[in-house]
């Protein structure tokens, strides 16, 4: 799957997360908790958990690695819940502090400060949700792309969500539209920043997963049949765990094989490192991969 299709998938998953979150938020608000801080804490934790889980399982769904996707989704859900609860709790405290100043007497200013402060809270949630997978695996480049994408999507989507709630007279409708925009915004920017931080892609040319594509954004990407590989290619003969790695070193892209004599590039047996060029064909057992630009 290329960058455009993957970004579309992220947006659709964001919409799905917004719809999933809507029901829980309506139940929470109808519970009528007396404490504004408790409501903010639970609202942030719930939404952070939902968005974290949905975006955490994205790659697992995309590449049919359900077990890995669920593990990442569970961790992202936990991080999202913590970040969401703390972020909205802190912004609620900030709003309480503002209300005790003369700034709160201005209705236009108050109408602007409320969405802005909570938008910052959603920005922090988006950063946590977007960066957790890259940081978990030590892929700092991908983690940074996720943090920036989540930050942009969380802030823009969060601002729209809060403005909708503040200005639209029908609360249920405003929350529904706002949550869809929040999820779609996080998804769009996550996909966009991942694409911009990537330097190439691998397309499968053979076997059961023919035409599947993997974006390359890490400084070092391991390819193999193991569950801990960055690019997992199961169902192929002759592919071992961490069979080879693609390494970005300054402007050069290198392929290094851990299985000596068992990796070919353009039908030549690889002996040591090989400087990859676009359109190079990598063959490992029954697996063939094509290295392409974005």
CSV table of C-alpha atoms in Angstrom, one decimal:
chain,number,residue,atom,x,y,z
A,1,UNK,CA,0.0,0.0,0.0
A,2,UNK,CA,1.5,3.4,-1.0
A,3,UNK,CA,1.5,6.5,1.1
A,4,UNK,CA,-1.8,7.9,-0.4
A,5,UNK,CA,-3.8,4.7,0.3
A,6,UNK,CA,-2.3,4.4,3.8
A,7,UNK,CA,-3.2,8.0,4.6
A,8,UNK,CA,-6.8,7.3,3.4
A,9,UNK,CA,-6.8,4.2,5.7
A,10,UNK,CA,-5.7,6.4,8.7
A,11,UNK,CA,-8.5,8.9,8.0
A,12,UNK,CA,-11.1,6.1,7.8
A,13,UNK,CA,-9.8,4.6,11.0
A,14,UNK,CA,-10.0,8.1,12.6
A,15,UNK,CA,-13.7,8.4,11.6
A,16,UNK,CA,-14.3,4.9,13.0
A,17,UNK,CA,-12.6,5.9,16.3
A,18,UNK,CA,-14.8,9.0,16.5
A,19,UNK,CA,-17.9,7.0,16.1
A,20,UNK,CA,-16.7,4.4,18.6
A,21,UNK,CA,-16.0,7.2,21.1
A,22,UNK,CA,-19.3,9.0,20.6
A,23,UNK,CA,-21.4,6.4,22.5
A,24,UNK,CA,-19.2,6.3,25.5
A,25,UNK,CA,-19.0,10.1,25.7
A,26,UNK,CA,-22.8,10.4,25.6
A,27,UNK,CA,-23.1,7.9,28.4
A,28,UNK,CA,-20.5,9.7,30.5
A,29,UNK,CA,-22.2,13.1,30.1
A,30,UNK,CA,-25.6,11.7,30.9
A,31,UNK,CA,-24.2,10.2,34.1
A,32,UNK,CA,-24.2,13.8,35.4
A,33,UNK,CA,-21.0,13.7,37.5
A,34,UNK,CA,-21.0,16.6,39.9
A,35,UNK,CA,-17.2,17.3,39.5
A,36,UNK,CA,-16.1,19.1,36.3
A,37,UNK,CA,-12.6,17.8,36.9
A,38,UNK,CA,-13.7,14.2,37.2
A,39,UNK,CA,-15.7,14.5,34.0
A,40,UNK,CA,-12.7,16.0,32.2
A,41,UNK,CA,-10.4,13.3,33.5
A,42,UNK,CA,-12.7,10.5,32.4
A,43,UNK,CA,-13.6,12.1,29.1
A,44,UNK,CA,-9.9,12.5,28.2
A,45,UNK,CA,-8.9,9.1,29.4
A,46,UNK,CA,-11.7,7.4,27.5
A,47,UNK,CA,-11.1,9.2,24.2
A,48,UNK,CA,-7.4,8.8,24.5
A,49,UNK,CA,-7.8,5.0,25.0
A,50,UNK,CA,-10.2,4.7,22.0
A,51,UNK,CA,-8.0,6.7,19.6
A,52,UNK,CA,-4.9,5.1,20.9
A,53,UNK,CA,-6.2,1.6,20.3
A,54,UNK,CA,-7.6,2.3,16.9
A,55,UNK,CA,-4.5,3.9,15.5
A,56,UNK,CA,-2.3,1.4,17.4
A,57,UNK,CA,-3.7,-1.5,15.5
A,58,UNK,CA,-3.6,0.2,12.1
A,59,UNK,CA,-0.4,-1.5,10.8
A,60,UNK,CA,-1.5,-4.8,12.2
A,61,UNK,CA,-4.8,-4.6,10.2
A,62,UNK,CA,-3.0,-3.3,7.1
A,63,UNK,CA,-0.5,-6.1,7.0
A,64,UNK,CA,-2.7,-8.8,8.6
A,65,UNK,CA,-0.4,-9.1,11.6
A,66,UNK,CA,-3.2,-9.2,14.1
A,67,UNK,CA,-1.2,-10.3,17.1
A,68,UNK,CA,1.3,-7.6,16.7
A,69,UNK,CA,-1.4,-5.0,16.0
A,70,UNK,CA,-3.3,-5.9,19.2
A,71,UNK,CA,-0.1,-5.7,21.3
A,72,UNK,CA,0.7,-2.2,19.9
A,73,UNK,CA,-3.0,-1.2,20.2
A,74,UNK,CA,-3.1,-2.2,23.8
A,75,UNK,CA,0.0,-0.2,24.7
A,76,UNK,CA,-1.2,2.8,22.6
A,77,UNK,CA,-4.6,2.6,24.4
A,78,UNK,CA,-2.9,2.7,27.8
A,79,UNK,CA,-0.7,5.6,26.8
A,80,UNK,CA,-3.6,7.4,25.2
A,81,UNK,CA,-5.7,7.0,28.3
A,82,UNK,CA,-3.0,8.4,30.6
A,83,UNK,CA,-2.2,11.3,28.2
A,84,UNK,CA,-5.9,12.1,27.6
A,85,UNK,CA,-6.9,12.1,31.2
A,86,UNK,CA,-4.0,14.2,32.4
A,87,UNK,CA,-4.1,16.6,29.5
A,88,UNK,CA,-7.8,17.5,29.8
A,89,UNK,CA,-7.4,17.6,33.6
A,90,UNK,CA,-4.6,20.1,33.3
A,91,UNK,CA,-6.5,22.2,30.8
A,92,UNK,CA,-9.5,22.2,33.1
A,93,UNK,CA,-7.2,23.5,35.9
A,94,UNK,CA,-5.9,26.2,33.5
A,95,UNK,CA,-9.5,27.3,32.7
A,96,UNK,CA,-10.3,27.5,36.4
A,97,UNK,CA,-7.3,29.7,36.9
A,98,UNK,CA,-8.3,31.9,33.9
A,99,UNK,CA,-11.9,32.2,35.3
A,100,UNK,CA,-10.5,33.9,38.4
A,101,UNK,CA,-9.0,36.7,36.4
A,102,UNK,CA,-10.5,39.7,34.6
A,103,UNK,CA,-10.1,37.8,31.3
A,104,UNK,CA,-13.1,35.7,32.1
A,105,UNK,CA,-15.4,38.7,32.1
A,106,UNK,CA,-15.0,39.1,28.3
A,107,UNK,CA,-17.5,36.7,26.6
A,108,UNK,CA,-15.6,36.7,23.2
A,109,UNK,CA,-12.3,36.1,24.9
A,110,UNK,CA,-13.8,33.3,27.1
A,111,UNK,CA,-15.3,31.8,24.0
A,112,UNK,CA,-11.9,31.7,22.4
A,113,UNK,CA,-9.9,30.5,25.4
A,114,UNK,CA,-12.0,27.5,26.1
A,115,UNK,CA,-11.5,25.8,22.7
A,116,UNK,CA,-7.9,26.9,22.6
A,117,UNK,CA,-7.0,25.4,26.0
A,118,UNK,CA,-8.8,22.2,25.3
A,119,UNK,CA,-7.4,22.1,21.8
A,120,UNK,CA,-3.9,22.1,23.4
A,121,UNK,CA,-5.1,19.2,25.5
A,122,UNK,CA,-6.2,17.2,22.4
A,123,UNK,CA,-2.8,18.1,20.8
A,124,UNK,CA,-1.0,16.4,23.7
A,125,UNK,CA,-3.3,13.3,23.3
A,126,UNK,CA,-2.6,13.2,19.6
A,127,UNK,CA,1.2,13.4,20.2
A,128,UNK,CA,1.0,10.4,22.6
A,129,UNK,CA,-1.2,8.4,20.3
A,130,UNK,CA,0.9,9.1,17.2
A,131,UNK,CA,4.3,8.6,18.7
A,132,UNK,CA,3.8,5.5,20.9
A,133,UNK,CA,4.5,2.8,18.2
A,134,UNK,CA,7.7,4.4,16.9
A,135,UNK,CA,9.0,5.1,20.4
A,136,UNK,CA,8.1,1.6,21.6
A,137,UNK,CA,10.2,0.0,18.8
A,138,UNK,CA,13.0,2.5,19.0
A,139,UNK,CA,12.2,3.9,15.6
A,140,UNK,CA,12.9,7.5,16.5
A,141,UNK,CA,12.3,8.8,13.0
A,142,UNK,CA,8.9,7.2,12.8
A,143,UNK,CA,8.2,8.2,16.3
A,144,UNK,CA,8.9,11.8,15.5
A,145,UNK,CA,6.6,11.6,12.4
A,146,UNK,CA,3.9,10.2,14.6
A,147,UNK,CA,4.4,12.9,17.3
A,148,UNK,CA,4.2,15.7,14.8
A,149,UNK,CA,1.3,14.2,12.9
A,150,UNK,CA,-0.6,13.6,16.2
A,151,UNK,CA,0.2,17.1,17.4
A,152,UNK,CA,-1.2,18.8,14.2
A,153,UNK,CA,-4.2,16.5,13.9
A,154,UNK,CA,-5.0,16.7,17.6
A,155,UNK,CA,-4.8,20.5,17.8
A,156,UNK,CA,-6.8,21.1,14.6
A,157,UNK,CA,-9.4,18.4,15.2
A,158,UNK,CA,-9.6,19.3,18.9
A,159,UNK,CA,-10.2,23.0,18.2
A,160,UNK,CA,-13.0,22.1,15.7
A,161,UNK,CA,-14.5,19.7,18.3
A,162,UNK,CA,-14.5,22.3,21.0
A,163,UNK,CA,-15.8,25.1,18.7
A,164,UNK,CA,-18.6,22.9,17.5
A,165,UNK,CA,-19.6,22.1,21.1
A,166,UNK,CA,-19.5,25.8,22.0
A,167,UNK,CA,-21.3,27.3,19.1
A,168,UNK,CA,-23.7,24.7,17.7
A,169,UNK,CA,-27.0,24.7,19.7
A,170,UNK,CA,-27.5,20.9,19.4
A,171,UNK,CA,-24.8,19.3,21.6
A,172,UNK,CA,-25.2,15.7,20.4
A,173,UNK,CA,-24.8,16.8,16.8
A,174,UNK,CA,-21.8,19.0,17.6
A,175,UNK,CA,-20.1,16.3,19.5
A,176,UNK,CA,-20.7,13.8,16.7
A,177,UNK,CA,-19.3,16.1,14.0
A,178,UNK,CA,-16.4,17.2,16.3
A,179,UNK,CA,-15.3,13.7,17.1
A,180,UNK,CA,-15.3,12.7,13.5
A,181,UNK,CA,-13.2,15.7,12.6
A,182,UNK,CA,-10.9,15.0,15.5
A,183,UNK,CA,-10.4,11.4,14.5
A,184,UNK,CA,-10.1,12.2,10.8
A,185,UNK,CA,-7.7,15.0,11.5
A,186,UNK,CA,-5.3,12.9,13.6
A,187,UNK,CA,-5.5,10.1,10.9
A,188,UNK,CA,-4.8,12.5,8.0
A,189,UNK,CA,-1.8,14.1,9.7
A,190,UNK,CA,-0.4,10.8,10.9
A,191,UNK,CA,-0.4,9.5,7.4
A,192,UNK,CA,0.9,12.7,5.9
A,193,UNK,CA,3.9,13.0,8.3
A,194,UNK,CA,4.7,9.3,8.0
A,195,UNK,CA,4.8,9.7,4.2
A,196,UNK,CA,7.0,12.9,4.4
A,197,UNK,CA,9.4,11.2,6.8
A,198,UNK,CA,9.7,8.1,4.5
A,199,UNK,CA,12.5,7.8,1.9
A,200,UNK,CA,11.2,4.8,-0.1
A,201,UNK,CA,9.0,1.8,-0.3
A,202,UNK,CA,9.3,-2.0,-0.8
A,203,UNK,CA,6.8,-3.7,-3.1
A,204,UNK,CA,6.3,-7.4,-3.0
A,205,UNK,CA,6.6,-9.0,-6.5
A,206,UNK,CA,5.9,-12.7,-5.7
A,207,UNK,CA,3.7,-15.1,-3.8
A,208,UNK,CA,0.6,-14.6,-1.6
A,209,UNK,CA,1.3,-11.0,-0.7
A,210,UNK,CA,2.1,-9.8,-4.2
A,211,UNK,CA,1.7,-6.0,-4.7
A,212,UNK,CA,1.7,-5.3,-0.9
A,213,UNK,CA,3.9,-2.2,-0.1
A,214,UNK,CA,5.8,-1.2,2.9
A,215,UNK,CA,6.9,2.4,3.6
A,216,UNK,CA,10.5,2.8,4.8
A,217,UNK,CA,10.9,5.6,7.4
A,218,UNK,CA,13.3,4.1,10.0
A,219,UNK,CA,17.0,4.7,10.0
A,220,UNK,CA,17.3,0.9,10.1
A,221,UNK,CA,14.5,-1.4,8.9
A,222,UNK,CA,14.8,-5.2,9.5
A,223,UNK,CA,13.1,-7.5,7.0
A,224,UNK,CA,12.3,-11.1,7.7
A,225,UNK,CA,9.7,-13.7,8.9
A,226,UNK,CA,10.0,-13.0,12.7
A,227,UNK,CA,7.4,-11.2,14.8
A,228,UNK,CA,9.9,-8.7,15.9
A,229,UNK,CA,10.9,-7.6,12.4
A,230,UNK,CA,10.0,-4.1,11.2
A,231,UNK,CA,8.8,-5.5,7.9
A,232,UNK,CA,7.3,-9.0,8.4
A,233,UNK,CA,7.0,-11.2,5.3
A,234,UNK,CA,5.6,-14.6,6.4
A,235,UNK,CA,4.5,-17.4,4.1
A,236,UNK,CA,7.7,-17.4,2.0
A,237,UNK,CA,10.3,-20.2,1.8
A,238,UNK,CA,13.9,-19.4,2.6
A,239,UNK,CA,13.2,-16.2,4.6
A,240,UNK,CA,14.6,-16.2,8.1
A,241,UNK,CA,14.1,-13.9,11.1
A,242,UNK,CA,15.8,-10.5,10.5
A,243,UNK,CA,17.1,-11.8,7.2
A,244,UNK,CA,18.4,-8.5,6.0
A,245,UNK,CA,18.3,-4.8,7.0
A,246,UNK,CA,17.9,-1.6,5.0
A,247,UNK,CA,19.9,1.2,6.5
A,248,UNK,CA,19.8,4.9,5.7
A,249,UNK,CA,23.2,6.4,6.2
A,250,UNK,CA,23.3,10.1,5.2
A,251,UNK,CA,22.2,10.1,1.5
A,252,UNK,CA,23.0,6.5,1.0
A,253,UNK,CA,20.6,3.5,1.4
A,254,UNK,CA,22.4,0.3,2.2
A,255,UNK,CA,21.2,-3.3,2.3
A,256,UNK,CA,23.0,-5.6,4.7
A,257,UNK,CA,22.2,-9.3,4.9
A,258,UNK,CA,22.4,-11.4,8.0
A,259,UNK,CA,22.2,-14.6,6.0
A,260,UNK,CA,25.4,-14.7,4.0
A,261,UNK,CA,25.0,-15.9,0.5
A,262,UNK,CA,21.2,-16.2,0.8
A,263,UNK,CA,20.2,-12.7,-0.5
A,264,UNK,CA,20.3,-11.6,-4.1
A,265,UNK,CA,20.1,-8.1,-5.6
A,266,UNK,CA,19.3,-8.0,-9.3
A,267,UNK,CA,20.1,-11.7,-9.5
A,268,UNK,CA,23.6,-11.3,-8.0
A,269,UNK,CA,24.4,-12.9,-4.7
A,270,UNK,CA,25.0,-10.2,-2.0
A,271,UNK,CA,28.4,-10.3,-0.4
A,272,UNK,CA,28.6,-7.7,2.3
A,273,UNK,CA,26.7,-4.4,2.1
A,274,UNK,CA,25.0,-3.2,-1.1
A,275,UNK,CA,24.1,0.4,-2.0
A,276,UNK,CA,20.5,0.3,-3.1
A,277,UNK,CA,19.1,2.1,-6.0
A,278,UNK,CA,15.5,2.6,-7.1
A,279,UNK,CA,14.2,-0.3,-9.2
A,280,UNK,CA,16.6,-2.8,-7.5
A,281,UNK,CA,15.0,-6.2,-7.1
A,282,UNK,CA,15.8,-8.0,-3.8
A,283,UNK,CA,15.3,-11.8,-3.7
A,284,UNK,CA,15.3,-14.0,-0.6
A,285,UNK,CA,14.2,-17.5,-1.2
A,286,UNK,CA,10.8,-17.4,-2.8
A,287,UNK,CA,10.3,-13.7,-1.9
A,288,UNK,CA,11.0,-10.9,-4.4
A,289,UNK,CA,10.9,-7.2,-3.4
A,290,UNK,CA,11.2,-4.1,-5.6
A,291,UNK,CA,12.8,-1.0,-4.0
A,292,UNK,CA,10.9,2.1,-5.2
A,293,UNK,CA,10.7,5.9,-4.5
A,294,UNK,CA,7.6,7.3,-2.8
